[in-house]
Amino acid sequence: MQSVDRAITVLEILAQHGEAGVTEIAVELGVHKSTAFRLVGALERRGLVEQPGLRGKYQLGFGIIRLAGTMAAGLDLTQQSRPVCEDLAAELGETVNIAIPSGNMVVNIDQVRGSSAVVSQNWIGRQNPLHSTSSGKVLLAHMNEAEQRRVLRGPLEKLTPRTVVDPDALRAQFGGIRERGYAIAVEELEVGLNAVSAPIRGITGEVIAAISASGPSYRMEQDKLEGIGEAVGKAAVEISTRMGHMRVP
């Protein structure tokens, strides 16, 4: 933990001064020069600091911009999607979530509860397996084949009696998901919980996230899921447009 704290302090020093040499960094950290050199070297290998000239001075690297850009993109997504999610939650009366991929998981980054969502379950920050959720299936369906194979190699956990864990059965769903524009999960994550999700696209057309509507199976009955899917799909298109995606007629 001490090394992590020192590495963060190095970044703060460079952010404050613009540039600094190893000797200056060592003095501010109160450590031996060799220790400062090792810290700076580790950060340089990660692209978080760089040495642009021959003067022995370091400055923040483009890796910082990459990390900041990822964070900004996430913030931008929640900002752009929030009013659309509020409208969809009001229309359906159910809980609406925005989710993004995280390895073999899908993580919810924003949530709006509809008027019928009497249970105050907070899904924000919760991670679930890609294969067991409507959002995860949407993301899987739009991954390239190599990414799909990596995820479907598993092991795929059977969370309920209806969770699909056969890779071939899951693959068979992907074409239909892409064709109709949404995915459904009927009691696959939790018994008594149904959900419908559609893809959100970025400026270049890649799928960057998913929007879902979820609720108890006694309200979101299977014969209603097609209509809900159309509403969720329209919301996804609106968010995608807000994120800069231009649809080709």
Coordinates of N, CA and C in Angstrom, one line a residue:
M1 N 0.8 -1.2 0.0 CA 0.0 0.0 0.0 C 0.9 1.3 0.0
Q2 N 2.0 1.2 0.7 CA 2.9 2.3 0.7 C 3.4 2.7 -0.7
S3 N 3.7 1.7 -1.5 CA 4.2 1.9 -2.9 C 3.1 2.6 -3.7
V4 N 1.9 2.1 -3.5 CA 0.7 2.7 -4.3 C 0.6 4.1 -3.9
D5 N 0.6 4.4 -2.6 CA 0.5 5.8 -2.1 C 1.6 6.7 -2.7
R6 N 2.8 6.2 -2.7 CA 3.9 7.0 -3.2 C 3.7 7.2 -4.7
A7 N 3.3 6.2 -5.5 CA 3.1 6.3 -6.9 C 2.1 7.4 -7.2
I8 N 1.0 7.4 -6.5 CA -0.1 8.4 -6.6 C 0.5 9.8 -6.3
T9 N 1.3 9.9 -5.3 CA 1.9 11.1 -4.9 C 2.8 11.6 -6.1
V10 N 3.6 10.7 -6.7 CA 4.4 11.1 -7.9 C 3.5 11.8 -8.9
L11 N 2.4 11.2 -9.2 CA 1.5 11.7 -10.2 C 1.0 13.1 -9.8
E12 N 0.7 13.3 -8.5 CA 0.2 14.5 -8.0 C 1.3 15.6 -8.1
I13 N 2.6 15.2 -7.9 CA 3.7 16.1 -8.0 C 3.8 16.6 -9.4
L14 N 3.8 15.7 -10.3 CA 3.9 16.1 -11.7 C 2.7 16.9 -12.2
A15 N 1.5 16.6 -11.7 CA 0.4 17.4 -12.1 C 0.5 18.8 -11.5
Q16 N 1.1 19.0 -10.4 CA 1.3 20.3 -9.7 C 2.4 21.1 -10.4
H17 N 3.5 20.5 -10.7 CA 4.7 21.2 -11.2 C 4.8 21.2 -12.7
G18 N 4.1 20.3 -13.4 CA 4.2 20.2 -14.8 C 5.3 19.2 -15.2
E19 N 6.4 19.3 -14.6 CA 7.5 18.3 -14.8 C 8.4 18.4 -13.5
A20 N 9.2 17.3 -13.4 CA 10.1 17.2 -12.2 C 11.1 16.1 -12.5
G21 N 12.3 16.2 -12.0 CA 13.3 15.2 -12.1 C 13.2 14.2 -10.9
V22 N 14.0 13.1 -11.0 CA 13.9 12.1 -10.0 C 14.4 12.6 -8.7
T23 N 15.4 13.5 -8.7 CA 15.9 14.1 -7.4 C 14.8 14.9 -6.7
E24 N 14.1 15.7 -7.5 CA 13.1 16.6 -7.0 C 12.0 15.7 -6.4
I25 N 11.6 14.7 -7.1 CA 10.5 13.7 -6.7 C 10.9 13.1 -5.4
A26 N 12.2 12.6 -5.3 CA 12.7 11.9 -4.1 C 12.6 12.8 -2.9
V27 N 13.0 14.1 -3.1 CA 13.0 15.1 -2.0 C 11.5 15.3 -1.5
E28 N 10.6 15.5 -2.4 CA 9.2 15.7 -2.0 C 8.6 14.5 -1.4
L29 N 9.0 13.3 -1.8 CA 8.5 12.0 -1.2 C 9.2 11.7 0.1
G30 N 10.4 12.3 0.3 CA 11.2 11.9 1.5 C 11.7 10.5 1.4
V31 N 12.1 10.1 0.2 CA 12.7 8.8 0.0 C 14.0 8.9 -0.7
H32 N 14.8 7.8 -0.7 CA 16.1 7.7 -1.5 C 15.8 7.9 -3.0
K33 N 16.8 8.4 -3.6 CA 16.6 8.6 -5.1 C 16.4 7.3 -5.8
S34 N 17.0 6.2 -5.4 CA 16.8 5.0 -6.1 C 15.3 4.5 -6.0
T35 N 14.7 4.8 -4.8 CA 13.3 4.4 -4.7 C 12.4 5.3 -5.6
A36 N 12.7 6.6 -5.7 CA 11.9 7.4 -6.6 C 12.1 7.0 -8.0
F37 N 13.3 6.5 -8.4 CA 13.6 6.1 -9.7 C 12.8 4.9 -10.1
R38 N 12.7 3.9 -9.1 CA 11.9 2.7 -9.4 C 10.4 3.0 -9.5
L39 N 9.9 4.0 -8.7 CA 8.5 4.4 -8.8 C 8.2 5.0 -10.2
V40 N 9.1 5.9 -10.6 CA 8.9 6.6 -11.9 C 9.0 5.6 -13.0
G41 N 10.0 4.7 -12.9 CA 10.1 3.7 -13.9 C 8.9 2.8 -14.1
A42 N 8.3 2.4 -13.0 CA 7.0 1.6 -13.1 C 5.9 2.4 -13.7
L43 N 5.8 3.7 -13.4 CA 4.7 4.5 -14.0 C 5.0 4.8 -15.5
E44 N 6.3 4.9 -15.8 CA 6.7 5.1 -17.2 C 6.3 3.9 -18.1
R45 N 6.6 2.7 -17.5 CA 6.2 1.5 -18.3 C 4.8 1.4 -18.6
R46 N 3.9 2.0 -17.7 CA 2.5 2.0 -17.9 C 2.0 3.1 -18.7
G47 N 2.9 4.0 -19.1 CA 2.5 5.1 -19.9 C 1.9 6.3 -19.1
L48 N 2.0 6.2 -17.8 CA 1.4 7.2 -16.9 C 2.3 8.4 -16.8
V49 N 3.6 8.2 -16.9 CA 4.5 9.4 -17.0 C 5.5 9.1 -18.2
E50 N 6.1 10.2 -18.6 CA 7.0 10.1 -19.8 C 8.1 11.1 -19.6
Q51 N 9.2 10.8 -20.3 CA 10.4 11.7 -20.3 C 10.6 12.2 -21.7
P52 N 10.0 13.3 -22.1 CA 10.0 13.8 -23.5 C 11.4 14.2 -24.0
G53 N 12.3 14.7 -23.1 CA 13.6 15.2 -23.6 C 14.7 14.5 -22.9
L54 N 15.9 15.1 -23.1 CA 17.1 14.5 -22.5 C 17.5 15.1 -21.2
R55 N 16.6 16.0 -20.6 CA 17.0 16.7 -19.4 C 16.7 16.0 -18.1
G56 N 16.3 14.8 -18.3 CA 16.0 14.0 -17.1 C 14.7 14.4 -16.3
K57 N 13.9 15.2 -17.0 CA 12.6 15.6 -16.4 C 11.5 14.7 -16.9
Y58 N 10.6 14.4 -16.0 CA 9.4 13.6 -16.3 C 8.1 14.5 -16.2
Q59 N 7.2 14.1 -17.0 CA 5.8 14.7 -17.0 C 4.8 13.6 -17.1
L60 N 3.5 14.0 -16.9 CA 2.4 13.1 -17.0 C 2.4 12.6 -18.5
G61 N 2.1 11.3 -18.6 CA 2.0 10.7 -19.9 C 0.6 10.5 -20.5
F62 N 0.5 10.1 -21.7 CA -0.8 9.9 -22.4 C -1.6 8.8 -21.7
G63 N -1.0 8.0 -20.9 CA -1.8 7.0 -20.2 C -2.8 7.6 -19.3
I64 N -2.5 8.8 -18.7 CA -3.4 9.5 -17.9 C -4.6 10.0 -18.7
I65 N -4.4 10.4 -19.9 CA -5.4 10.9 -20.8 C -6.4 9.7 -21.1
R66 N -5.8 8.6 -21.4 CA -6.6 7.4 -21.7 C -7.5 7.0 -20.5
L67 N -6.9 7.0 -19.3 CA -7.8 6.7 -18.2 C -8.8 7.7 -17.9
A68 N -8.5 9.0 -18.0 CA -9.4 10.1 -17.8 C -10.5 10.1 -18.9
G69 N -10.1 9.7 -20.1 CA -11.1 9.6 -21.2 C -12.1 8.5 -21.0
T70 N -11.7 7.4 -20.4 CA -12.6 6.3 -20.1 C -13.6 6.8 -19.0
M71 N -13.1 7.5 -18.0 CA -14.0 8.0 -17.0 C -14.9 9.0 -17.5
A72 N -14.4 9.9 -18.4 CA -15.3 10.9 -19.0 C -16.4 10.3 -19.9
A73 N -16.0 9.2 -20.6 CA -17.0 8.6 -21.4 C -18.1 8.0 -20.6
G74 N -17.7 7.4 -19.4 CA -18.8 6.8 -18.6 C -19.7 7.9 -18.0
L75 N -19.1 9.0 -17.6 CA -19.9 10.1 -17.1 C -20.8 10.7 -18.2
D76 N -20.2 10.8 -19.4 CA -21.0 11.4 -20.5 C -22.2 10.4 -20.8
L77 N -22.0 9.1 -20.7 CA -23.0 8.2 -21.0 C -24.2 8.3 -20.0
T78 N -23.8 8.4 -18.7 CA -24.9 8.6 -17.7 C -25.6 9.9 -17.8
Q79 N -24.9 10.9 -18.2 CA -25.5 12.3 -18.4 C -26.5 12.2 -19.6
Q80 N -26.0 11.7 -20.7 CA -26.8 11.6 -21.9 C -28.0 10.7 -21.8
S81 N -27.8 9.6 -21.0 CA -28.9 8.6 -20.9 C -29.9 8.9 -19.9
R82 N -29.6 9.7 -18.9 CA -30.5 9.9 -17.7 C -31.9 10.4 -18.1
P83 N -32.1 11.4 -18.9 CA -33.4 11.8 -19.2 C -34.2 10.8 -20.0
V84 N -33.5 10.0 -20.9 CA -34.2 9.0 -21.6 C -34.6 7.9 -20.7
C85 N -33.8 7.5 -19.7 CA -34.1 6.5 -18.7 C -35.3 6.9 -17.9
E86 N -35.3 8.2 -17.5 CA -36.5 8.7 -16.7 C -37.8 8.6 -17.5
D87 N -37.7 8.9 -18.8 CA -38.9 8.8 -19.6 C -39.4 7.4 -19.8
L88 N -38.4 6.5 -20.0 CA -38.8 5.1 -20.2 C -39.3 4.5 -18.9
A89 N -38.7 4.8 -17.7 CA -39.2 4.3 -16.5 C -40.6 4.8 -16.2
A90 N -40.9 6.1 -16.6 CA -42.2 6.6 -16.4 C -43.2 5.9 -17.3
E91 N -42.8 5.6 -18.5 CA -43.7 4.9 -19.5 C -44.0 3.5 -19.0
L92 N -43.0 2.8 -18.6 CA -43.2 1.4 -18.3 C -43.5 1.1 -16.8
G93 N -43.1 2.0 -15.9 CA -43.4 1.9 -14.5 C -42.4 0.9 -13.9
E94 N -41.4 0.5 -14.6 CA -40.4 -0.5 -14.1 C -39.0 0.2 -14.0
T95 N -38.1 -0.6 -13.4 CA -36.7 -0.1 -13.2 C -35.9 -0.2 -14.5
V96 N -35.2 0.9 -14.7 CA -34.4 1.0 -16.0 C -33.0 1.2 -15.5
N97 N -32.1 0.4 -16.2 CA -30.7 0.5 -15.9 C -29.8 0.7 -17.1
I98 N -28.7 1.3 -16.9 CA -27.6 1.4 -17.9 C -26.5 0.5 -17.5
A99 N -26.0 -0.3 -18.4 CA -24.9 -1.3 -18.0 C -23.8 -1.3 -19.0
I100 N -22.6 -1.6 -18.6 CA -21.4 -1.6 -19.5 C -20.7 -3.0 -19.2
P101 N -19.9 -3.5 -20.2 CA -19.2 -4.7 -19.9 C -18.0 -4.5 -19.0
S102 N -17.7 -5.5 -18.3 CA -16.5 -5.5 -17.4 C -15.9 -6.9 -17.3
G103 N -15.0 -7.3 -18.3 CA -14.5 -8.6 -18.3 C -15.6 -9.6 -18.7
N104 N -15.8 -10.6 -17.9 CA -16.9 -11.6 -18.1 C -18.2 -11.2 -17.4
M105 N -18.2 -9.9 -16.9 CA -19.4 -9.5 -16.2 C -20.0 -8.2 -16.9
V106 N -21.2 -7.9 -16.4 CA -21.8 -6.7 -16.8 C -22.1 -5.9 -15.5
V107 N -21.8 -4.6 -15.6 CA -21.9 -3.8 -14.4 C -22.9 -2.6 -14.6
N108 N -23.8 -2.4 -13.7 CA -24.8 -1.3 -13.9 C -24.2 0.0 -13.3
I109 N -24.3 1.1 -14.2 CA -23.7 2.3 -13.8 C -24.7 3.4 -13.5
D110 N -26.0 3.2 -13.9 CA -27.0 4.1 -13.5 C -28.4 3.4 -13.5
Q111 N -29.3 4.0 -12.7 CA -30.6 3.4 -12.5 C -31.7 4.4 -12.3
V112 N -32.9 4.2 -12.8 CA -34.0 5.0 -12.6 C -35.2 4.0 -12.3
R113 N -35.8 4.3 -11.1 CA -37.0 3.4 -10.7 C -38.3 4.0 -11.3
G114 N -39.1 3.1 -11.8 CA -40.5 3.5 -12.2 C -41.4 3.5 -11.1
S115 N -42.7 3.9 -11.3 CA -43.7 4.0 -10.3 C -44.1 2.7 -9.7
S116 N -43.9 1.6 -10.5 CA -44.4 0.3 -10.0 C -43.3 -0.4 -9.2
A117 N -42.1 0.1 -9.2 CA -40.9 -0.5 -8.6 C -40.9 -0.2 -7.1
V118 N -41.8 -1.0 -6.4 CA -41.9 -0.7 -5.0 C -40.7 -1.2 -4.1
V119 N -40.0 -2.2 -4.6 CA -38.8 -2.7 -3.9 C -37.7 -1.8 -4.3
S120 N -37.0 -1.2 -3.2 CA -36.0 -0.2 -3.5 C -34.6 -0.9 -3.6
Q121 N -34.5 -1.9 -4.5 CA -33.2 -2.5 -4.8 C -32.3 -1.7 -5.6
N122 N -31.1 -1.5 -5.1 CA -30.1 -0.6 -5.9 C -29.2 -1.5 -6.7
W123 N -29.3 -1.4 -8.0 CA -28.5 -2.2 -8.9 C -27.2 -1.5 -9.3
I124 N -27.0 -0.3 -8.9 CA -25.8 0.5 -9.4 C -24.6 -0.1 -8.7
G125 N -23.6 -0.4 -9.6 CA -22.3 -1.0 -9.1 C -22.4 -2.5 -9.0
R126 N -23.5 -3.1 -9.2 CA -23.7 -4.5 -9.1 C -23.2 -5.2 -10.4
Q127 N -22.3 -6.2 -10.2 CA -21.8 -7.0 -11.3 C -22.6 -8.3 -11.4
N128 N -22.9 -8.7 -12.7 CA -23.6 -10.0 -12.9 C -22.9 -10.6 -14.1
P129 N -23.0 -11.9 -14.2 CA -22.4 -12.6 -15.3 C -23.1 -12.2 -16.6
L130 N -22.3 -12.0 -17.7 CA -22.9 -11.6 -19.0 C -24.0 -12.6 -19.5
H131 N -23.8 -13.9 -19.3 CA -24.7 -14.8 -19.9 C -26.1 -14.9 -19.2
S132 N -26.2 -14.3 -18.0 CA -27.4 -14.5 -17.3 C -28.4 -13.3 -17.2
T133 N -28.0 -12.2 -17.9 CA -28.8 -11.0 -17.9 C -29.1 -10.6 -19.3
S134 N -30.2 -9.8 -19.5 CA -30.6 -9.3 -20.8 C -29.5 -8.4 -21.3
S135 N -29.0 -7.5 -20.4 CA -27.9 -6.6 -20.8 C -26.7 -7.3 -21.3
G136 N -26.3 -8.3 -20.5 CA -25.2 -9.1 -20.9 C -25.3 -9.8 -22.2
K137 N -26.5 -10.3 -22.5 CA -26.7 -11.0 -23.7 C -26.6 -10.1 -24.9
V138 N -27.1 -8.8 -24.7 CA -27.0 -7.8 -25.8 C -25.6 -7.5 -26.1
L139 N -24.8 -7.4 -25.0 CA -23.4 -7.1 -25.2 C -22.6 -8.2 -25.8
L140 N -23.0 -9.5 -25.4 CA -22.4 -10.7 -26.0 C -22.7 -10.8 -27.4
A141 N -23.9 -10.5 -27.8 CA -24.4 -10.7 -29.2 C -23.6 -9.8 -30.1
H142 N -23.1 -8.7 -29.6 CA -22.4 -7.7 -30.5 C -20.9 -7.7 -30.3
M143 N -20.4 -8.7 -29.5 CA -19.0 -8.8 -29.4 C -18.5 -9.6 -30.7
N144 N -17.1 -9.4 -30.9 CA -16.6 -10.2 -32.0 C -16.5 -11.7 -31.6
E145 N -16.2 -12.6 -32.5 CA -16.2 -14.0 -32.2 C -15.2 -14.4 -31.2
A146 N -14.0 -13.7 -31.2 CA -12.9 -14.1 -30.2 C -13.4 -13.7 -28.8
E147 N -14.0 -12.6 -28.6 CA -14.5 -12.2 -27.3 C -15.6 -13.1 -26.9
Q148 N -16.5 -13.5 -27.8 CA -17.6 -14.4 -27.4 C -17.0 -15.7 -26.9
R149 N -16.0 -16.2 -27.7 CA -15.4 -17.5 -27.3 C -14.8 -17.4 -25.9
R150 N -14.1 -16.3 -25.6 CA -13.5 -16.2 -24.3 C -14.5 -16.2 -23.2
V151 N -15.6 -15.5 -23.4 CA -16.6 -15.5 -22.3 C -17.3 -16.9 -22.2
L152 N -17.7 -17.4 -23.4 CA -18.5 -18.7 -23.3 C -17.6 -19.9 -23.0
R153 N -16.3 -19.8 -22.9 CA -15.5 -20.9 -22.4 C -15.8 -21.2 -20.9
G154 N -16.4 -20.1 -20.3 CA -16.8 -20.3 -18.9 C -15.7 -20.5 -17.9
P155 N -16.1 -21.1 -16.8 CA -17.4 -21.8 -16.5 C -18.6 -20.8 -16.4
L156 N -19.7 -21.2 -16.9 CA -20.9 -20.4 -16.9 C -21.8 -20.9 -15.7
E157 N -22.0 -20.0 -14.8 CA -22.8 -20.4 -13.5 C -24.3 -20.4 -13.8
K158 N -24.9 -21.5 -13.3 CA -26.4 -21.6 -13.4 C -27.0 -21.0 -12.1
L159 N -27.5 -19.8 -12.3 CA -28.0 -19.0 -11.1 C -29.4 -19.4 -10.8
T160 N -30.2 -19.8 -11.8 CA -31.6 -20.2 -11.5 C -31.8 -21.4 -12.4
P161 N -32.9 -22.1 -12.3 CA -33.2 -23.3 -13.2 C -33.3 -22.9 -14.6
R162 N -33.5 -21.6 -14.9 CA -33.7 -21.1 -16.3 C -32.5 -20.4 -16.9
T163 N -31.4 -20.4 -16.1 CA -30.2 -19.8 -16.7 C -29.6 -20.6 -17.8
V164 N -29.3 -20.1 -18.9 CA -28.8 -20.8 -20.0 C -27.3 -20.9 -19.9
V165 N -26.7 -22.1 -19.8 CA -25.3 -22.2 -19.6 C -24.6 -23.0 -20.7
D166 N -25.4 -23.5 -21.7 CA -24.8 -24.2 -22.8 C -24.4 -23.1 -23.8
P167 N -23.1 -23.1 -24.1 CA -22.5 -22.1 -25.1 C -23.2 -22.1 -26.4
D168 N -23.5 -23.3 -27.0 CA -24.2 -23.4 -28.3 C -25.6 -22.8 -28.2
A169 N -26.3 -23.0 -27.1 CA -27.6 -22.5 -27.0 C -27.6 -21.0 -26.9
L170 N -26.6 -20.5 -26.2 CA -26.4 -19.0 -26.1 C -26.1 -18.4 -27.5
R171 N -25.2 -19.0 -28.2 CA -24.8 -18.5 -29.5 C -26.0 -18.5 -30.4
A172 N -26.9 -19.5 -30.3 CA -28.1 -19.6 -31.1 C -29.0 -18.4 -30.9
Q173 N -28.9 -17.7 -29.7 CA -29.8 -16.6 -29.5 C -29.3 -15.3 -30.1
F174 N -28.0 -15.2 -30.4 CA -27.3 -14.0 -30.7 C -27.9 -13.4 -32.0
G175 N -28.1 -14.2 -33.0 CA -28.7 -13.7 -34.3 C -30.0 -13.1 -34.1
G176 N -30.9 -13.7 -33.3 CA -32.2 -13.1 -33.1 C -32.1 -11.8 -32.3
I177 N -31.2 -11.7 -31.4 CA -31.0 -10.5 -30.6 C -30.6 -9.4 -31.5
R178 N -29.7 -9.6 -32.4 CA -29.2 -8.6 -33.4 C -30.3 -8.2 -34.4
E179 N -31.1 -9.2 -34.8 CA -32.1 -8.9 -35.8 C -33.3 -8.1 -35.2
R180 N -33.8 -8.5 -34.0 CA -34.9 -7.8 -33.5 C -34.5 -6.5 -32.7
G181 N -33.3 -6.5 -32.3 CA -32.8 -5.3 -31.6 C -32.9 -5.3 -30.1
Y182 N -33.2 -6.4 -29.5 CA -33.3 -6.5 -28.0 C -33.1 -7.9 -27.6
A183 N -32.8 -8.1 -26.3 CA -32.6 -9.4 -25.7 C -33.5 -9.5 -24.5
I184 N -34.0 -10.7 -24.2 CA -34.8 -10.9 -23.0 C -34.1 -11.9 -22.1
A185 N -34.4 -11.8 -20.8 CA -34.0 -12.8 -19.8 C -35.2 -13.1 -18.9
V186 N -35.7 -14.3 -19.0 CA -36.9 -14.7 -18.2 C -36.4 -15.5 -17.0
E187 N -36.3 -14.9 -15.9 CA -35.9 -15.6 -14.6 C -34.6 -16.3 -14.7
E188 N -33.7 -15.7 -15.4 CA -32.3 -16.3 -15.6 C -31.3 -15.8 -14.6
L189 N -31.5 -14.6 -14.1 CA -30.6 -14.0 -13.1 C -31.2 -14.3 -11.7
E190 N -32.5 -14.0 -11.5 CA -33.2 -14.3 -10.3 C -34.5 -14.9 -10.6
V191 N -35.0 -15.8 -9.8 CA -36.3 -16.3 -9.9 C -37.3 -15.2 -9.7
G192 N -38.3 -15.1 -10.6 CA -39.3 -14.0 -10.4 C -38.9 -12.7 -11.0
L193 N -37.8 -12.6 -11.7 CA -37.3 -11.4 -12.3 C -37.2 -11.5 -13.8
N194 N -37.8 -10.7 -14.6 CA -37.7 -10.7 -16.0 C -37.1 -9.3 -16.5
A195 N -36.4 -9.3 -17.6 CA -35.8 -8.1 -18.1 C -35.7 -8.1 -19.6
V196 N -35.6 -6.9 -20.1 CA -35.4 -6.7 -21.6 C -34.4 -5.6 -21.8
S197 N -33.5 -5.8 -22.7 CA -32.4 -4.9 -22.9 C -32.1 -4.7 -24.4
A198 N -31.6 -3.5 -24.7 CA -31.2 -3.1 -26.1 C -29.9 -2.4 -26.1
P199 N -29.2 -2.5 -27.2 CA -27.8 -2.0 -27.3 C -27.7 -0.4 -27.5
I200 N -26.8 0.2 -26.8 CA -26.4 1.6 -27.0 C -25.1 1.6 -27.8
R201 N -25.1 2.5 -28.8 CA -24.0 2.5 -29.7 C -23.3 3.9 -29.6
G202 N -21.9 3.8 -29.8 CA -21.1 5.0 -29.7 C -21.0 5.7 -31.1
I203 N -20.2 6.7 -31.2 CA -20.1 7.5 -32.4 C -19.8 6.7 -33.6
T204 N -19.0 5.7 -33.5 CA -18.5 4.9 -34.6 C -19.5 3.7 -34.9
G205 N -20.5 3.5 -34.1 CA -21.4 2.5 -34.3 C -21.2 1.2 -33.4
E206 N -20.1 1.2 -32.7 CA -19.8 0.0 -31.8 C -20.8 0.1 -30.6
V207 N -21.1 -1.1 -30.1 CA -22.0 -1.2 -29.0 C -21.2 -0.9 -27.7
I208 N -21.5 0.1 -27.0 CA -20.7 0.5 -25.8 C -21.4 0.2 -24.5
A209 N -22.7 0.0 -24.5 CA -23.5 -0.2 -23.3 C -24.8 -0.8 -23.7
A210 N -25.6 -1.0 -22.6 CA -27.0 -1.5 -22.8 C -27.9 -0.8 -21.9
I211 N -29.2 -0.7 -22.3 CA -30.2 -0.1 -21.5 C -31.2 -1.3 -21.3
S212 N -31.7 -1.4 -20.0 CA -32.6 -2.5 -19.7 C -33.8 -2.0 -18.9
A213 N -34.9 -2.7 -19.0 CA -36.0 -2.6 -18.1 C -36.3 -3.9 -17.5
S214 N -36.4 -3.9 -16.2 CA -36.6 -5.1 -15.4 C -37.7 -5.0 -14.4
G215 N -38.3 -6.1 -14.1 CA -39.4 -6.1 -13.1 C -39.8 -7.5 -12.8
P216 N -40.7 -7.6 -11.8 CA -41.2 -9.0 -11.4 C -42.0 -9.6 -12.6
S217 N -41.8 -10.9 -12.6 CA -42.4 -11.7 -13.7 C -43.9 -11.6 -13.8
Y218 N -44.5 -11.4 -12.6 CA -46.0 -11.3 -12.6 C -46.5 -10.0 -13.2
R219 N -45.6 -9.0 -13.4 CA -46.0 -7.7 -14.1 C -45.4 -7.8 -15.5
M220 N -44.1 -8.1 -15.6 CA -43.5 -8.2 -16.9 C -43.6 -9.6 -17.4
E221 N -44.9 -9.9 -17.8 CA -45.2 -11.3 -18.2 C -44.6 -11.5 -19.6
Q222 N -44.4 -12.8 -20.0 CA -43.7 -13.1 -21.2 C -44.4 -12.5 -22.4
D223 N -45.7 -12.5 -22.4 CA -46.4 -12.0 -23.6 C -46.4 -10.5 -23.7
K224 N -45.8 -9.8 -22.7 CA -45.7 -8.4 -22.8 C -44.2 -8.0 -23.2
L225 N -43.3 -8.9 -23.2 CA -41.9 -8.6 -23.4 C -41.6 -8.0 -24.8
E226 N -42.3 -8.4 -25.8 CA -42.1 -7.9 -27.1 C -42.4 -6.4 -27.2
G227 N -43.5 -6.0 -26.6 CA -43.9 -4.6 -26.6 C -42.9 -3.8 -25.8
I228 N -42.5 -4.4 -24.6 CA -41.5 -3.7 -23.8 C -40.1 -3.6 -24.6
G229 N -39.8 -4.6 -25.3 CA -38.6 -4.6 -26.1 C -38.6 -3.5 -27.1
E230 N -39.7 -3.2 -27.7 CA -39.8 -2.2 -28.7 C -39.6 -0.8 -28.0
A231 N -40.1 -0.6 -26.9 CA -40.0 0.6 -26.1 C -38.5 0.8 -25.7
V232 N -37.9 -0.3 -25.2 CA -36.5 -0.2 -24.8 C -35.6 0.1 -26.0
G233 N -35.9 -0.6 -27.1 CA -35.1 -0.4 -28.3 C -35.2 1.1 -28.8
K234 N -36.3 1.7 -28.7 CA -36.4 3.1 -29.1 C -35.6 4.0 -28.2
A235 N -35.6 3.7 -26.9 CA -34.8 4.4 -25.9 C -33.3 4.3 -26.2
A236 N -32.9 3.1 -26.6 CA -31.5 2.8 -26.9 C -31.1 3.6 -28.1
V237 N -32.0 3.7 -29.1 CA -31.6 4.5 -30.3 C -31.5 6.0 -29.9
E238 N -32.4 6.5 -29.1 CA -32.3 7.9 -28.7 C -31.0 8.2 -27.9
I239 N -30.6 7.3 -27.0 CA -29.3 7.5 -26.3 C -28.2 7.4 -27.2
S240 N -28.2 6.4 -28.1 CA -27.1 6.3 -29.1 C -27.0 7.6 -29.9
T241 N -28.1 8.2 -30.3 CA -28.0 9.5 -31.1 C -27.4 10.5 -30.2
R242 N -27.8 10.6 -28.9 CA -27.2 11.6 -28.0 C -25.7 11.3 -27.8
M243 N -25.2 10.1 -28.0 CA -23.8 9.8 -27.9 C -23.1 10.0 -29.2
G244 N -23.7 10.5 -30.2 CA -23.1 10.8 -31.4 C -23.2 9.8 -32.6
H245 N -24.0 8.7 -32.3 CA -24.1 7.7 -33.4 C -25.2 8.2 -34.4
M246 N -24.8 8.2 -35.7 CA -25.6 8.6 -36.7 C -26.1 7.3 -37.4
R247 N -27.4 7.1 -37.5 CA -28.0 5.9 -38.1 C -28.0 6.1 -39.6
V248 N -27.6 5.0 -40.3 CA -27.6 5.0 -41.7 C -29.0 4.5 -42.2
P249 N -29.7 5.3 -43.0 CA -31.0 5.0 -43.5 C -31.0 3.6 -44.2

